[in-house]
CSV table of C-alpha atoms in Angstrom, one decimal:
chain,number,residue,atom,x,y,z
A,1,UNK,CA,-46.5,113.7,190.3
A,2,UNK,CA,-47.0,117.4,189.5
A,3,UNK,CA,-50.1,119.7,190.7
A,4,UNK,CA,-51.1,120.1,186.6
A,5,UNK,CA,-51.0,116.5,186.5
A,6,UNK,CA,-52.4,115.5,189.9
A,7,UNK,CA,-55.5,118.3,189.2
A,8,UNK,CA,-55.8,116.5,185.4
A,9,UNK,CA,-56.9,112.9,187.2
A,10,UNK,CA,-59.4,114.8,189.5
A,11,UNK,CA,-63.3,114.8,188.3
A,12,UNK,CA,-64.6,117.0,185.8
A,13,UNK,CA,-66.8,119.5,187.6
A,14,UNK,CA,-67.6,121.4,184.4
A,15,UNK,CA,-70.9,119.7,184.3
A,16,UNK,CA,-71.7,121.4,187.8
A,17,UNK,CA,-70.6,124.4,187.1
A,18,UNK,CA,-72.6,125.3,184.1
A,19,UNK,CA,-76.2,123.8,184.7
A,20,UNK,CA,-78.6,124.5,187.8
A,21,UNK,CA,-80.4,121.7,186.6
A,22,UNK,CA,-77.5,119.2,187.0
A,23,UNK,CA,-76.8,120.1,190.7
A,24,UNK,CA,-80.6,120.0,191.7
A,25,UNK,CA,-80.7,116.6,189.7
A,26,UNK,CA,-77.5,115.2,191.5
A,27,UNK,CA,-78.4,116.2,195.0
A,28,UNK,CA,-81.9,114.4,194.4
A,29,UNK,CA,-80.0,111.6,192.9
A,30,UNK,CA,-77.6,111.4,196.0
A,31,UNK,CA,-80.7,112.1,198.7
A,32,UNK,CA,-83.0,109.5,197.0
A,33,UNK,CA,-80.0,107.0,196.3
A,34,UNK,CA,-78.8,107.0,200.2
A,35,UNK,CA,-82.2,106.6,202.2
A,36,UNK,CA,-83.5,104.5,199.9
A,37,UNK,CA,-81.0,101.7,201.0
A,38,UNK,CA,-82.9,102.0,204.2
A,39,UNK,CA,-85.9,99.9,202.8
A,40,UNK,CA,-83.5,98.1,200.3
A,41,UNK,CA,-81.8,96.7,203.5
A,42,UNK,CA,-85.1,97.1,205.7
A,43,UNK,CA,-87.1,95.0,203.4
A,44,UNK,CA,-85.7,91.6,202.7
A,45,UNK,CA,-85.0,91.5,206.4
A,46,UNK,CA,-88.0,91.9,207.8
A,47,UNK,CA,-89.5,89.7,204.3
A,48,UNK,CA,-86.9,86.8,206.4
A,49,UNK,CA,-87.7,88.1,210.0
A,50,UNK,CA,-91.4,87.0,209.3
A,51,UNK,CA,-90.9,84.5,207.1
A,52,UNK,CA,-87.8,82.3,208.0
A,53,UNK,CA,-88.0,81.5,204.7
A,54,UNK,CA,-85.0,82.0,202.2
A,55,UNK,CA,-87.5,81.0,199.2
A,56,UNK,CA,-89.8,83.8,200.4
A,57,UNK,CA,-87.2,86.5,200.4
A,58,UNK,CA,-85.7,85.3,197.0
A,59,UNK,CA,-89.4,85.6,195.4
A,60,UNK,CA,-88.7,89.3,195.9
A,61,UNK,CA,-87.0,89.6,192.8
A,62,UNK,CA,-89.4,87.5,191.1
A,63,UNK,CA,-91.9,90.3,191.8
A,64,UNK,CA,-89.6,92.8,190.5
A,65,UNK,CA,-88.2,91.8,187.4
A,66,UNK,CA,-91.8,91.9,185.2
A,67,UNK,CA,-92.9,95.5,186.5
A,68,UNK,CA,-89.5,97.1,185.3
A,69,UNK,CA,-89.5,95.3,182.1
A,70,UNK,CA,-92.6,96.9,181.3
A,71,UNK,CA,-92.8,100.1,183.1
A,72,UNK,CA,-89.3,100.6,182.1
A,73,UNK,CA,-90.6,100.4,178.1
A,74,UNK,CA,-93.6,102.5,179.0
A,75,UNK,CA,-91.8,104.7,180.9
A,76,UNK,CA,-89.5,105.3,177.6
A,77,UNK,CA,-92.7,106.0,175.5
A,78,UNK,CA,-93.6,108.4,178.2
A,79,UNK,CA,-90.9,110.4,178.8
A,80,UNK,CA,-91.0,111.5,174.8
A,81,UNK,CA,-94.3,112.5,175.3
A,82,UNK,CA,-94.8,114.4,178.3
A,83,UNK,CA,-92.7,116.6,180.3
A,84,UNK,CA,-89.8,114.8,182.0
A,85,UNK,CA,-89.7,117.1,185.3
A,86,UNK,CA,-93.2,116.4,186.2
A,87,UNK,CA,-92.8,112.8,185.4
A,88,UNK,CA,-90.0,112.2,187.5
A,89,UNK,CA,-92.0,114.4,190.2
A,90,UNK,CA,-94.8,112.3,190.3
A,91,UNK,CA,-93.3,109.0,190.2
A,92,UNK,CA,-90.6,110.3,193.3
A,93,UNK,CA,-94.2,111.1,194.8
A,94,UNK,CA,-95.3,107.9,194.4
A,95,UNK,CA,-91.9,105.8,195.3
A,96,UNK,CA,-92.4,108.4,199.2
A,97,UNK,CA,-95.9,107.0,199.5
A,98,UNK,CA,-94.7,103.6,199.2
A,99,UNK,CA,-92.2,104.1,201.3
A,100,UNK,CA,-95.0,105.8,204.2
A,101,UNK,CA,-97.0,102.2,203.3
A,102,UNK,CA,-93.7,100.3,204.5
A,103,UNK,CA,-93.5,102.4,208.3
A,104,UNK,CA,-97.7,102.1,208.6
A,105,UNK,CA,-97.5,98.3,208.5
A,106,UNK,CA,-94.0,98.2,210.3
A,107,UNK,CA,-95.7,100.3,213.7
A,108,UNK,CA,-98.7,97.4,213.2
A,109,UNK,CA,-98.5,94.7,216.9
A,110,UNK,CA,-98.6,92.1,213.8
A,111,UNK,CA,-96.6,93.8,210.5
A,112,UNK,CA,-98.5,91.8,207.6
A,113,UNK,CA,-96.1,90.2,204.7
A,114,UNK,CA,-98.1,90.4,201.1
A,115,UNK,CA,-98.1,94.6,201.7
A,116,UNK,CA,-94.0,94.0,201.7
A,117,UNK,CA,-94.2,92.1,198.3
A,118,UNK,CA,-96.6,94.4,196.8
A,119,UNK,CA,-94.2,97.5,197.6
A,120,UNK,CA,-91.6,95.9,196.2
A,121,UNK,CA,-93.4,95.3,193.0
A,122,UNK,CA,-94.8,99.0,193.3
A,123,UNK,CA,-91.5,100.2,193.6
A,124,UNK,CA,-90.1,98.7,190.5
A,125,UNK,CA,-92.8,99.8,188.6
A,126,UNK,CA,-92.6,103.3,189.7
A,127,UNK,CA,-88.3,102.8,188.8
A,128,UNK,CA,-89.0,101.4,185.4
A,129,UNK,CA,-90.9,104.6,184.7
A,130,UNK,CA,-88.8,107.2,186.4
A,131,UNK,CA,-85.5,106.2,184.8
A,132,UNK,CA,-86.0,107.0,181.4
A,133,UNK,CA,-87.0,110.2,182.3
A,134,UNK,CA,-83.9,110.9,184.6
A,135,UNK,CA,-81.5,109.2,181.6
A,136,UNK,CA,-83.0,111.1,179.4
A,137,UNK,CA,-82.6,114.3,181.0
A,138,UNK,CA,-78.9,114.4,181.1
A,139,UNK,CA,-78.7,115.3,177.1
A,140,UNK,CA,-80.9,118.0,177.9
A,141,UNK,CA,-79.4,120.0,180.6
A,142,UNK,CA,-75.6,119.2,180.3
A,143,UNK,CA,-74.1,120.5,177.1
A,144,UNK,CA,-72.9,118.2,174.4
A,145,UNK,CA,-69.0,118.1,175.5
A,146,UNK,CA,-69.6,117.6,179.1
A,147,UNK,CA,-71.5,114.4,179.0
A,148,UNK,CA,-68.8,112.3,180.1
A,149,UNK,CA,-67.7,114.5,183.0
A,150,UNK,CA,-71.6,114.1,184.1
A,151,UNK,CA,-71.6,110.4,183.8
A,152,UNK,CA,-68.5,110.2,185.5
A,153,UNK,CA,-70.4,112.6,188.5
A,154,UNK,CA,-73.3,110.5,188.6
A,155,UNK,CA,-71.7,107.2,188.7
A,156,UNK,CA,-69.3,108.7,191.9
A,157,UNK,CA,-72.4,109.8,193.5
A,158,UNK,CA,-73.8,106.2,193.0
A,159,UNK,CA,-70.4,104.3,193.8
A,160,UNK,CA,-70.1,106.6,197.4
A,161,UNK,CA,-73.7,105.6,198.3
A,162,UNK,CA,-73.6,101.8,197.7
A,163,UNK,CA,-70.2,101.9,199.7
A,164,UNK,CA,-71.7,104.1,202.6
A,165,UNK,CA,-75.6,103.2,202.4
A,166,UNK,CA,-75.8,99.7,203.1
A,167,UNK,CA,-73.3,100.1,206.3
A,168,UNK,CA,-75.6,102.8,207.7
A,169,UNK,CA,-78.5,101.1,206.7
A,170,UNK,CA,-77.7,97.7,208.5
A,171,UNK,CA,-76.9,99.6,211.9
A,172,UNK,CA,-80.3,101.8,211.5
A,173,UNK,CA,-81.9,98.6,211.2
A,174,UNK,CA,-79.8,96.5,213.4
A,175,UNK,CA,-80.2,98.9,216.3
A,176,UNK,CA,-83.6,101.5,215.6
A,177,UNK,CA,-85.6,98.7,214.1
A,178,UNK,CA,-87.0,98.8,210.7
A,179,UNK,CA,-89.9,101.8,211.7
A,180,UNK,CA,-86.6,104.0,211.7
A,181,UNK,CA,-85.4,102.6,208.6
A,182,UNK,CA,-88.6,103.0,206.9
A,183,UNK,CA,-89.3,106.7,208.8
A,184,UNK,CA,-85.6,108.0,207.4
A,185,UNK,CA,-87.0,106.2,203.5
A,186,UNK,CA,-90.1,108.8,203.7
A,187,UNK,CA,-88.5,111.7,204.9
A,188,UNK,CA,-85.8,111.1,202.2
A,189,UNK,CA,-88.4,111.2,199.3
A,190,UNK,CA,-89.7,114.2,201.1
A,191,UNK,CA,-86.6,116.2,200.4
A,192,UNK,CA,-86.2,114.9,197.2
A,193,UNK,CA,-89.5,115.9,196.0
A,194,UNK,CA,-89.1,119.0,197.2
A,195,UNK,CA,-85.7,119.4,195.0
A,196,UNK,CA,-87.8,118.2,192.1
A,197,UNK,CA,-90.4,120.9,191.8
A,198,UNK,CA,-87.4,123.3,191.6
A,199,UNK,CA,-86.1,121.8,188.3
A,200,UNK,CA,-86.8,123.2,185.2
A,201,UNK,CA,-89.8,122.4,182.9
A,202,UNK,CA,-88.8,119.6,180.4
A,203,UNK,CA,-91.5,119.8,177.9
A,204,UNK,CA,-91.8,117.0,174.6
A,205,UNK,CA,-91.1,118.0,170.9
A,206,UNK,CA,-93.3,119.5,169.5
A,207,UNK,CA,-94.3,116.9,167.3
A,208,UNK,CA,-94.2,114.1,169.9
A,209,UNK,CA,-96.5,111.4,169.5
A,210,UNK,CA,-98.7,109.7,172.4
A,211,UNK,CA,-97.8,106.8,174.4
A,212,UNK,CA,-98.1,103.6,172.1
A,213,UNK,CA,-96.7,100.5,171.5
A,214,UNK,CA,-95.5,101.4,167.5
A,215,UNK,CA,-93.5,104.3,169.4
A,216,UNK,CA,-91.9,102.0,171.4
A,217,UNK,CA,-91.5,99.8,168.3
A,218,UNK,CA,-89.8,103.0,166.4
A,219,UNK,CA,-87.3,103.2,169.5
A,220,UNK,CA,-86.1,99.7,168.8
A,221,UNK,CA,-86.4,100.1,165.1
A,222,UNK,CA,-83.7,102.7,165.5
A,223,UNK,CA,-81.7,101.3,168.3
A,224,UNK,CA,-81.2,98.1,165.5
A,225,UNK,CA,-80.3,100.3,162.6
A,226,UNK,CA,-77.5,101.9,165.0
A,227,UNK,CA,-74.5,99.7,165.1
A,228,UNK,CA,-72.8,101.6,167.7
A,229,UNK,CA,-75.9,101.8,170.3
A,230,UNK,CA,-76.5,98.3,169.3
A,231,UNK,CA,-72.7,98.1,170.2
A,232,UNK,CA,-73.6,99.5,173.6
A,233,UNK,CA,-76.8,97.0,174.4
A,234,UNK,CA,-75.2,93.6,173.2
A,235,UNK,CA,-71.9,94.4,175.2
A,236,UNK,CA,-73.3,95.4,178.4
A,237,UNK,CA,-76.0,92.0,178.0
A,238,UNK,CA,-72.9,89.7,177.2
A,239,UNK,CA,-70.6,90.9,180.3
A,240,UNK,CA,-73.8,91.1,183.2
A,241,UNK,CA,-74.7,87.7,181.5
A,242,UNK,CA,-71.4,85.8,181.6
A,243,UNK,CA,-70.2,87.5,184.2
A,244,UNK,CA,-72.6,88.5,187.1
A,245,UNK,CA,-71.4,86.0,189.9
A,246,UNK,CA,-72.5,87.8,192.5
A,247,UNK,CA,-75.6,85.4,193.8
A,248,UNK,CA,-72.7,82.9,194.3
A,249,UNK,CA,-70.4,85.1,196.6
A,250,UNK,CA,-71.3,83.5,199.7
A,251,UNK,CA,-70.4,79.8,198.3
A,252,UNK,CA,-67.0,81.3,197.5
A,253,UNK,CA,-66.4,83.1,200.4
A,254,UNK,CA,-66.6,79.1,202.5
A,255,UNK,CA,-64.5,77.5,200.0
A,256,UNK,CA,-61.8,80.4,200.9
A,257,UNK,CA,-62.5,79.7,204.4
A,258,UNK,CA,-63.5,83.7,204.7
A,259,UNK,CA,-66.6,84.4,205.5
A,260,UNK,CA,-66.1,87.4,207.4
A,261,UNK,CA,-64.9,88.6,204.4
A,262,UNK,CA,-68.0,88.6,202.1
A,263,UNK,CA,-69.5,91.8,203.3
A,264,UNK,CA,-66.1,92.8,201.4
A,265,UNK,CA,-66.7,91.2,198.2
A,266,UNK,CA,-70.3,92.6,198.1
A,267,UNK,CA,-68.8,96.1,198.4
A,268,UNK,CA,-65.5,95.6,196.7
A,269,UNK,CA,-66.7,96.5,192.9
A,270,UNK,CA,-67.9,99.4,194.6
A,271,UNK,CA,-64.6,100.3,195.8
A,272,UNK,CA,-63.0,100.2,192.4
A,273,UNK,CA,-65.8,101.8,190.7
A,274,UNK,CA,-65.0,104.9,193.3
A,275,UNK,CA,-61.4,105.1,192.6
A,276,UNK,CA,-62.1,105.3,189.3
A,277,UNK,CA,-64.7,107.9,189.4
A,278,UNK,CA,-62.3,110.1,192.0
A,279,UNK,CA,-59.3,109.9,189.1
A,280,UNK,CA,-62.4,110.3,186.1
A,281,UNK,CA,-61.0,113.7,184.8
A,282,UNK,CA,-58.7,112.0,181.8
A,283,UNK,CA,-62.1,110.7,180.5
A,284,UNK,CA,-63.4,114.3,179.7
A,285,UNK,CA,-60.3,114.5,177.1
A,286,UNK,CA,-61.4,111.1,175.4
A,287,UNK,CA,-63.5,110.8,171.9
A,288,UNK,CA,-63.3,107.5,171.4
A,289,UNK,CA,-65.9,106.4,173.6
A,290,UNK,CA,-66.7,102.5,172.2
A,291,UNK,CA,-63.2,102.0,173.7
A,292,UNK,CA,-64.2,102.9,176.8
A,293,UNK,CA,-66.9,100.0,176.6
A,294,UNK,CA,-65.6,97.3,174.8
A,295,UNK,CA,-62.2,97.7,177.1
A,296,UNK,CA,-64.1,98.3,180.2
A,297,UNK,CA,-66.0,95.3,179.6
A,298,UNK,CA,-62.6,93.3,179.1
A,299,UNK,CA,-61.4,94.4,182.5
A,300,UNK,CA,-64.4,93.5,184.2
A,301,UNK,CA,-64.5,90.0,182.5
A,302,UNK,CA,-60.8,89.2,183.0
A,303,UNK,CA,-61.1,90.4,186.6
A,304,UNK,CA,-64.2,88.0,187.2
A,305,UNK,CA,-61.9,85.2,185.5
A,306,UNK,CA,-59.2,85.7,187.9
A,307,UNK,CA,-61.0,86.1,190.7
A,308,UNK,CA,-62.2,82.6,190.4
A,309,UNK,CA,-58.7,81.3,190.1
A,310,UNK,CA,-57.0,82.6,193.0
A,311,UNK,CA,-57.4,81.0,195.9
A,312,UNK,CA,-56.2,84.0,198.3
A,313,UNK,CA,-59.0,86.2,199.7
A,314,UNK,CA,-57.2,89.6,199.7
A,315,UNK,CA,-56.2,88.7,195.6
A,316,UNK,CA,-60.3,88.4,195.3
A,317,UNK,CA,-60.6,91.3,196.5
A,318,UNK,CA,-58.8,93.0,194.6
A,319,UNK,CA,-60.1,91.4,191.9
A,320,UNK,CA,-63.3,92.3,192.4
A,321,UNK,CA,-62.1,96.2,192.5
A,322,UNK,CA,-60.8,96.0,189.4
A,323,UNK,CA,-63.8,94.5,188.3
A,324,UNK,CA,-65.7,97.3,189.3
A,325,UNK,CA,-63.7,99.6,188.2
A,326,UNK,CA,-63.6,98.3,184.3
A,327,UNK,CA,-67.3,98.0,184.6
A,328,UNK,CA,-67.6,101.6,185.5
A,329,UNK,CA,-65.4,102.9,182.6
A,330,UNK,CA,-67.7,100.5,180.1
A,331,UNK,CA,-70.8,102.7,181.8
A,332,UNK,CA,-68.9,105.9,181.3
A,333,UNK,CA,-68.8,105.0,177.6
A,334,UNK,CA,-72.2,103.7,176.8
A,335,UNK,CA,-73.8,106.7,178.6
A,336,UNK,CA,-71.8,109.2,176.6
A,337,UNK,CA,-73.0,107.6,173.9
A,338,UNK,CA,-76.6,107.5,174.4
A,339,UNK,CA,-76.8,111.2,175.6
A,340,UNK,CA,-74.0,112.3,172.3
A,341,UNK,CA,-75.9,110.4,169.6
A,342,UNK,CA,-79.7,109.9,170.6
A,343,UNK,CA,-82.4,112.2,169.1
A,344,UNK,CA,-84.2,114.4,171.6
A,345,UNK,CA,-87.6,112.7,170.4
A,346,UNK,CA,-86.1,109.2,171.6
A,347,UNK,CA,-84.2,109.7,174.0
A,348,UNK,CA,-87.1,107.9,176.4
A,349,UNK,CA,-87.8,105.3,174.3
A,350,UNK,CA,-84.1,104.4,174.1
A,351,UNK,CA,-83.5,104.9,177.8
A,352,UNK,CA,-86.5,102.4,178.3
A,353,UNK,CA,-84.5,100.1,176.2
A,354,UNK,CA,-81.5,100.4,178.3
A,355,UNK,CA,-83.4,99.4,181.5
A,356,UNK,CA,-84.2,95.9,179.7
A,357,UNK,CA,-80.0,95.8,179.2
A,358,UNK,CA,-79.4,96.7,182.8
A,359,UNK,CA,-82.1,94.9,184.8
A,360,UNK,CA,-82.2,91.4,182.6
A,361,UNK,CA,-78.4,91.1,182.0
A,362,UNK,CA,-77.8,90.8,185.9
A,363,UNK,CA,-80.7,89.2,186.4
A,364,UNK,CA,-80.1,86.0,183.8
A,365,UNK,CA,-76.3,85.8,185.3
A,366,UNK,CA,-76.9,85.7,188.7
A,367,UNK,CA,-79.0,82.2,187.3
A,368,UNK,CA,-76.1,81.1,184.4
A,369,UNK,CA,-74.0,81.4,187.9
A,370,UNK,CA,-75.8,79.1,189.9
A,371,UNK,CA,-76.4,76.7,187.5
A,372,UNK,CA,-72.6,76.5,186.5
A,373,UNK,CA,-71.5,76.5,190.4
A,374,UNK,CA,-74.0,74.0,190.6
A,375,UNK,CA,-72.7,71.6,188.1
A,376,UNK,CA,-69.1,73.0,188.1
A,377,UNK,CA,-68.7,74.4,191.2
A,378,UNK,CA,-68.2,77.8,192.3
A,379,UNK,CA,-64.2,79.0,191.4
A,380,UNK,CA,-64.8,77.5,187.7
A,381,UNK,CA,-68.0,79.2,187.5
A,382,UNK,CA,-66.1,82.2,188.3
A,383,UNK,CA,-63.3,81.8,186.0
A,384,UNK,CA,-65.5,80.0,182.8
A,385,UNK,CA,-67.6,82.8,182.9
A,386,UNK,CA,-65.4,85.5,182.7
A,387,UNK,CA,-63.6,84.0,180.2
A,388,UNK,CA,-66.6,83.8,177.7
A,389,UNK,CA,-67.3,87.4,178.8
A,390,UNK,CA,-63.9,88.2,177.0
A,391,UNK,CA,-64.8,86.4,174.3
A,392,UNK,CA,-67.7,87.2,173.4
A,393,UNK,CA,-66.9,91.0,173.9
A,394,UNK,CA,-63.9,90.4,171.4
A,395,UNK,CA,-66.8,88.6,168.8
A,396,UNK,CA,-68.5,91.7,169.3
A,397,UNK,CA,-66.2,94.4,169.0
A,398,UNK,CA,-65.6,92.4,165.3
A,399,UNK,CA,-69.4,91.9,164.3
A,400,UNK,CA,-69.9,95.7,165.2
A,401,UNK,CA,-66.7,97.2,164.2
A,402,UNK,CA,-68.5,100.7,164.5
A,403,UNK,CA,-68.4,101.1,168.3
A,404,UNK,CA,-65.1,100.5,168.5
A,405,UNK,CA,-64.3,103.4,165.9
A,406,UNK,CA,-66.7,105.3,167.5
A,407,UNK,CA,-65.5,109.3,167.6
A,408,UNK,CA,-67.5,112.5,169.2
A,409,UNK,CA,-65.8,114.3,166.6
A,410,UNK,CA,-66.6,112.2,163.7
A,411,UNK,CA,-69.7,110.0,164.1
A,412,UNK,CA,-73.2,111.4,161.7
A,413,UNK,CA,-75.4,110.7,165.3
A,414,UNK,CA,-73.2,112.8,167.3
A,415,UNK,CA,-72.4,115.7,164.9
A,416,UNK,CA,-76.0,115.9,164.6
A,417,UNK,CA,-77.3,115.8,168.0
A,418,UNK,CA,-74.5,118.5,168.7
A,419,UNK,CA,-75.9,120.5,166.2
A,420,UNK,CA,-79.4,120.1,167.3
A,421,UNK,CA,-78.3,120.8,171.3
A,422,UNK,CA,-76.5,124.6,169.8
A,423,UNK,CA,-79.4,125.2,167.6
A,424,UNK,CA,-82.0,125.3,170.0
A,425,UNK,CA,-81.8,126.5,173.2
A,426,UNK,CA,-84.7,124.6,175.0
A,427,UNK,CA,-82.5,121.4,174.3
A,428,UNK,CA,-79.8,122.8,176.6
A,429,UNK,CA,-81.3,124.7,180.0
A,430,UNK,CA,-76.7,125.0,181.1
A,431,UNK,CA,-77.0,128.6,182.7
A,432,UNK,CA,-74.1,130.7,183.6
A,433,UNK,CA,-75.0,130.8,187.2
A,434,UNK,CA,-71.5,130.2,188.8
A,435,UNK,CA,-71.9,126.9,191.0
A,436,UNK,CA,-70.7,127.2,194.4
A,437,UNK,CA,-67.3,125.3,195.4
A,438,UNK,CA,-67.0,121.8,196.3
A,439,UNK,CA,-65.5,123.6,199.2
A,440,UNK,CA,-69.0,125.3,199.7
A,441,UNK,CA,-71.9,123.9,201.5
A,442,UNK,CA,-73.9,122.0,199.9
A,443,UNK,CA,-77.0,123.4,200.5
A,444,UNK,CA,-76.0,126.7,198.7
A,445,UNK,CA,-76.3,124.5,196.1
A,446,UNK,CA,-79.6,123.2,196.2
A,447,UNK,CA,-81.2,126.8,196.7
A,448,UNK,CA,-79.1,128.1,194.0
A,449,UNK,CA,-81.4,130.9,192.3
C-alpha cells in the first residue's frame, strides 16, 4: 500500500487543527473519561465487598436508569437556554464533588453503603444534564464539513479509554484500595474543570425560550417530522434492543469452556471500535451518511448472530470486534447527522432525546437477553437476536427510505444548517490558531492561547 493511500486511512485531524475549542473539549473528554473508570470499577466492587450481594450491586442500575431519562430531557431543554460552557462547568463541578463524597466515606473504619447508591444516582443525573450540552457543542465549534472527522476523534478517544481504563482501574483498585481509586476520580475532575473554564462562552439564541416541558415537546415534535433523524433514533433503539447481549457474556463464556476469556469479550467491541476509528480518514470523504448507519447497524447485528453460532472462543472474539466496529461506523453516521442537520435552537433538546436512544436501548436488551437465554439458552439468544436486529434494520431502512438517501450535499436540513454555521460567526468559534502536532506534547495543547 502506498504512503498517499496508507496517510488516506489515518484519522482526520482537521477538526483539531482548526478549533481551540475542540482540543480543550477533547482533552476534558479523554481526562474525565479515563479517571472516571476509577469509581466505575471502584464502585460496584466495593457495593459487592459490603454487600455480598449480587442483587444489591445489580440495583445500581435500577438507580440509574430514571435520573438520566429525566435529567437527560431537562438537560436538552437547558442547554438551548443557557450557555453550554458554564453548564457543562457546573455539572463537571458537581460530578468532582461526588466523586470527593465516594473517598470521605471510603477513609471511614466502617464505609457506609446507601452514600454509594445515592452517588450513583447523583452521577447519572448530573450525566443526563451534561451530555446534551457537550453533544450539542460539537456543531458549534467544529465547522460544518468536519463533523465526521470529529466524531470519528471522539469516538477513538472513547474506544482507547474503555480498552485502557478498566485494566488500570482494576489494578488501582486491586492493589491501592478503592481511597486511591476514588482520590485519582477527584483529582481527575479537578483538571478537567480547570480545562473547562478555558472554553469559550456558548451563549443561547437570542430568542431562546426557558426551560419547559412544551420545549421539550417542540424537540420531539421536530425529531418526528424528520424522517432521517427519526431514521437515526429507531435504528440505534432496534440494534441496542435486539442486540445488546452483553449481560449474558459470562453464561457464554462457561458453555465455551473459556472463562478466562470473558475479560476479552467485554473489551473486544472495543477493540474493533479502535481499529476502526485509527483507519476513520475514508469517512471524512463520505456524504451519504444514513449508509453509514443503517450498514453499521447490519454489521453489528450479523456479528452478534454469528457470534452465537460458533462455538470457537477466538471466532467470538472476533466477532465481537467486528461488532464493535459496525457499531462505531452506525455512531459516526448518526452523529454527523445530528450536528449537519439540527437547528442551533435544538440542538439540546434533540441531544436530550438521543440520551433516551442510548441509555434505554441497552438497557431493555441486556433484559430481552436474559429472558431469551433464559428460555432459549444463551448461543440462540445470541444468534435470534441478531438476526431480528437485521431485520428489523432492513424494515426500517424501507419505512424511512430518507436516511438511507440521506446526502450532506443535498438534504434541505443540512444545506440549511450549513448556511446558518457561515452566516454567523458565533455558531462557529474554528480559529486559525495552528494546533500543535500529534507529535507535540500534549499539554501545548491544552494551554494553547
Amino acid at each position: 500500500m502506498s504512503t498517499t493511500r496508507l496517510s488516506g486511512l489515518l484519522p482526520d485531524l482537521a477538526p483539531w487543527r482548526s478549533s481551540r475549542d475542540f482540543r480543550l473539549l477533547f482533552f476534558q473528554g479523554a481526562v474525565t473519561f479515563f479517571t472516571s473508570f476509577m469509581a466505575m470499577i471502584a464502585l460496584p466492587l466495593q457495593i459487592k465487598h459490603l454487600t455480598d450481594s449480587p442483587l444489591a450491586v445489580g440495583a445500581m442500575g435500577a438507580v440509574e436508569l430514571v435520573p438520566l431519562v429525566v435529567f437527560g430531557l431537562y438537560g436538552g431543554a437547558l442547554a438551548d437556554a443557557l450557555d453550554r460552557r458554564r453548564l457543562i462547568l457546573l455539572s463537571e463541578a458537581g460530578l468532582g464533588v461526588l466523586a470527593l463524597v465516594l473517598l470521605v466515606n471510603s477513609l471511614l473504619p466502617s464505609p457506609m453503603l446507601w452514600p454509594l447508591y445515592v452517588v450513583a444516582a447523583g452521577v447519572s443525573a448530573l450525566a443526563g444534564l451534561q451530555r446534551p450540552a457537550l453533544d450539542s457543542m460539537m456543531a458549534r465549534i467544529v465547522p460544518h464539513e468536519q463533523q465526521t472527522a470529529a466524531a470519528a476523534l471522539n469516538a477513538l478517544r472513547y474506544q482507547i479509554g474503555a480498552i485502557a481504563g478498566p485494566a488500570l482501574a482494576g489494578l488501582v483498585v486491586a492493589y491501592a484500595g478503592y481511597p486511591a481509586a476514588y482520590g485519582i476520580t477527584v483529582a481527575g475532575f479537578a483538571l478537567s474543570v480547570a480545562l473547562c473554564t478555558r472554553l469559550s462562552p456558548a451563549p443561547p439564541s437570542p430568542d431562546a425560550e426557558r426551560p419547559s416541558l412544551r420545549g421539550i415537546a417542540e424537540g420531539a415534535r421536530y425529531a418526528w417530522s424528520r424522517p432521517v433523524l427519526l431514521g437515526t433514533y429507531a435504528v440505534d433503539l432496534a440494534a441496542m434492543f435486539f442486540a445488546f447481549p452483553n449481560t449474558i457474556f459470562p453464561f457464554l463464556a462457561d458453555e465455551l469452556d473459556a472463562v478466562w476469556a470473558l475479560g476479552l469479550m467485554y473489551s473486544a467491541g472495543a477493540v474493533g471500535s479502535l481499529v476502526l476509528g485509527m483507519t476513520s480518514g475514508w469517512t471524512s470523504r463520505v456524504r451519504r451518511h444514513g449508509l453509514f448507519v443503517v450498514c453499521g447497524a447490519a454489521v453489528w447485528g450479523a456479528a452478534i448472530a454469528a457470534a452465537g453460532w460458533f462455538g470457537d472462543i477466538r471466532l467470538v472474539l472476533v466477532c465481537l470486534a467486528v461488532a464493535g466496529a459496525g457499531d462505531m461506523l452506525s455512531g459516526l453516521g448518526r452523529a454527523t447527522i445530528w450536528n449537519q442537520t439540527i437547528p442551533e435552537e435544538l440542538r439540546g433538546r434533540l441531544a436530550g432525546i438521543e440520551v433516551l436512544s442510548y441509555s434505554v436501548g441497552p438497557q431493555l436488551g441486556q433484559v430481552r437477553a436474559g429472558t431469551v437465554a433464559g428460555w432459549t439458552g444463551t448461543r440462540p439468544a445470541f444468534w435470534s437476536g441478531g438476526l431480528m436486529c437485521i431485520g428489523a434494520v432492513a424494515a426500517l431502512s424501507v419505512l424511512l427510505p430518507k436516511l438511507v438517501t440521506y446526502d450532506a450535499e443535498t438534504d434541505e436540513d443540512a444545506l440549511r444548517r450549513r448556511a446558518a454555521q457561515q452566516a454567523h460567526d458565533p455558531d462557529t468559534t474554528a480559529d486559525t490558531t495552528p494546533a500543535p502536532s500529534p507529535r507535540d506534547d500534549t499539554a501545548a495543547a491544552v494551554t494553547a492561547p
